[in-house]
Amino acid sequence: MVIVGYIFSVFIGGTLGLLGSGGSILAVPLLMYCFGQTPTEATGNSLLIVGICASIGSFFKAQQKEIVYKELIWVGIPAMLGAFVVRKWAIPSIPTEIVIGNLGSITKDLLILTVFCLVMLLAAYNMIAVKSAPNATAAASHWKASLAGLGIGLLAGFVGAGGGFLMVPGLVFWVRLNMKQAIGTSLALVALQSLTGFLANASTPQHLHWTMLAGIIACALVGMFVGLKVSRRIKAQPLQKGFGWFMLVVASFIFIKSWLG
């Protein structure tokens, strides 16, 4: 399964480079099922994988002038704050086993995995659903974008995802960026938020397996470069729906496997 994991890492990087979102959320099941990590470990380590890939991708997007720095500040600072708070204090404070009244108990890992599946289903819906174009005359709402950034940072930090699947539509509909600008700015936001969350989580070095992570990141970067190249020649939007259905299947599989064994 390790070889399969490295191959799949190329796919994750390619999707992130092509769509600016979506692929990063697959890093968690990759680490769990191909490399044998627990959900707590996987959600922390995935932030490093996603953060480095998105950083390099956003560097190339910056050269193409597809990053809007004003919006990066408005959304990025709250998103970084949210990710840091969750990984630094919220995740470590969750007990190993949580008692739910007379209903029994749930483990910390199962809770994280359940929330992760729900977020993945939301990501799939965002990619599958057809959205109408925003009203070009409507004013941009930066305070809504900032609040959304905080919420995305909290949520993405908890489940170890980049949150680009929420950032891209938010940047289009709330601050009126075109799709290319939204994808480029989203990559930069994902990089800032993910690396902040990882640094907050890095105080638990037993979760870090540097050789494995280096191999995954190297493979993902190969996919990232391919995705960035392809994104110049084709429109990414038509591919989102198919990828959304794929994510729906993966989320359903993880949910059933985690609850039913």
Coordinates of C-alpha atoms in Angstrom, one line a residue, residues 32-125:
M32 CA -4.5 6.6 7.1
Y33 CA -5.0 3.8 4.7
C34 CA -1.7 3.7 2.8
F35 CA 0.7 4.7 5.6
G36 CA -1.1 3.4 8.7
Q37 CA -1.5 6.7 10.6
T38 CA -4.2 7.4 13.1
P39 CA -6.8 10.2 12.3
T40 CA -5.1 12.5 14.8
E41 CA -1.7 11.9 13.2
A42 CA -3.0 12.1 9.7
T43 CA -4.8 15.4 10.2
G44 CA -1.7 17.0 11.6
N45 CA 0.8 15.7 9.0
S46 CA -1.5 16.4 6.1
L47 CA -1.2 20.1 6.9
L48 CA 2.5 20.0 6.1
I49 CA 2.0 18.2 2.8
V50 CA -0.8 20.6 1.7
G51 CA 1.1 23.7 3.0
I52 CA 4.3 23.0 1.0
C53 CA 2.5 22.0 -2.2
A54 CA 0.2 25.0 -2.0
S55 CA 3.2 27.3 -1.2
I56 CA 5.0 26.3 -4.4
G57 CA 1.8 26.4 -6.4
S58 CA 1.0 29.9 -5.2
F59 CA 4.6 31.1 -6.1
F60 CA 3.9 30.3 -9.7
K61 CA 0.4 31.8 -9.5
A62 CA 2.0 35.0 -8.2
Q63 CA 4.3 35.1 -11.2
Q64 CA 1.2 35.0 -13.4
K65 CA -0.3 37.8 -11.3
E66 CA -3.3 35.6 -10.3
I67 CA -3.1 36.4 -6.5
V68 CA -5.0 39.3 -5.1
Y69 CA -3.0 40.4 -2.1
K70 CA -5.7 42.6 -0.6
E71 CA -8.1 39.6 -0.3
L72 CA -5.2 37.4 0.9
I73 CA -4.9 39.7 3.9
W74 CA -8.6 40.0 4.6
V75 CA -9.2 36.2 4.5
G76 CA -5.8 34.9 5.3
I77 CA -5.2 36.4 8.8
P78 CA -8.5 35.0 10.2
A79 CA -7.9 31.7 8.6
M80 CA -4.4 31.4 10.0
L81 CA -5.8 32.3 13.5
G82 CA -8.5 29.7 13.3
A83 CA -6.1 26.9 12.2
F84 CA -3.6 27.8 14.9
V85 CA -6.2 27.8 17.7
V86 CA -7.6 24.4 16.7
R87 CA -4.3 22.6 16.3
K88 CA -2.6 24.2 19.3
W89 CA -5.4 24.0 21.9
A90 CA -8.6 22.4 20.7
I91 CA -7.3 19.1 19.3
P92 CA -5.0 18.4 22.3
S93 CA -7.8 19.2 24.8
I94 CA -10.2 16.6 23.4
P95 CA -10.2 13.5 25.6
T96 CA -9.3 10.1 24.2
E97 CA -12.8 8.9 24.9
I98 CA -15.9 11.1 25.0
V99 CA -18.9 10.0 26.9
I100 CA -22.2 11.0 25.3
G101 CA -24.8 10.6 28.1
N102 CA -26.8 7.4 27.9
L103 CA -25.8 6.9 24.3
G104 CA -22.4 5.5 25.1
S105 CA -19.0 6.9 24.1
I106 CA -17.0 7.8 21.1
T107 CA -13.2 7.9 20.7
K108 CA -11.3 11.0 19.8
D109 CA -10.2 9.5 16.5
L110 CA -13.7 8.5 15.5
L111 CA -15.0 12.0 16.3
I112 CA -12.3 13.6 14.1
L113 CA -13.0 11.1 11.3
T114 CA -16.7 11.7 11.4
V115 CA -16.3 15.5 11.2
F116 CA -13.8 14.9 8.4
C117 CA -16.3 12.8 6.4
L118 CA -18.9 15.6 6.8
V119 CA -16.5 18.2 5.6
M120 CA -15.5 16.0 2.7
L121 CA -19.2 15.6 1.8
L122 CA -19.6 19.4 1.9
A123 CA -16.5 19.7 -0.4
A124 CA -18.1 17.2 -2.8
Y125 CA -21.4 19.1 -2.8

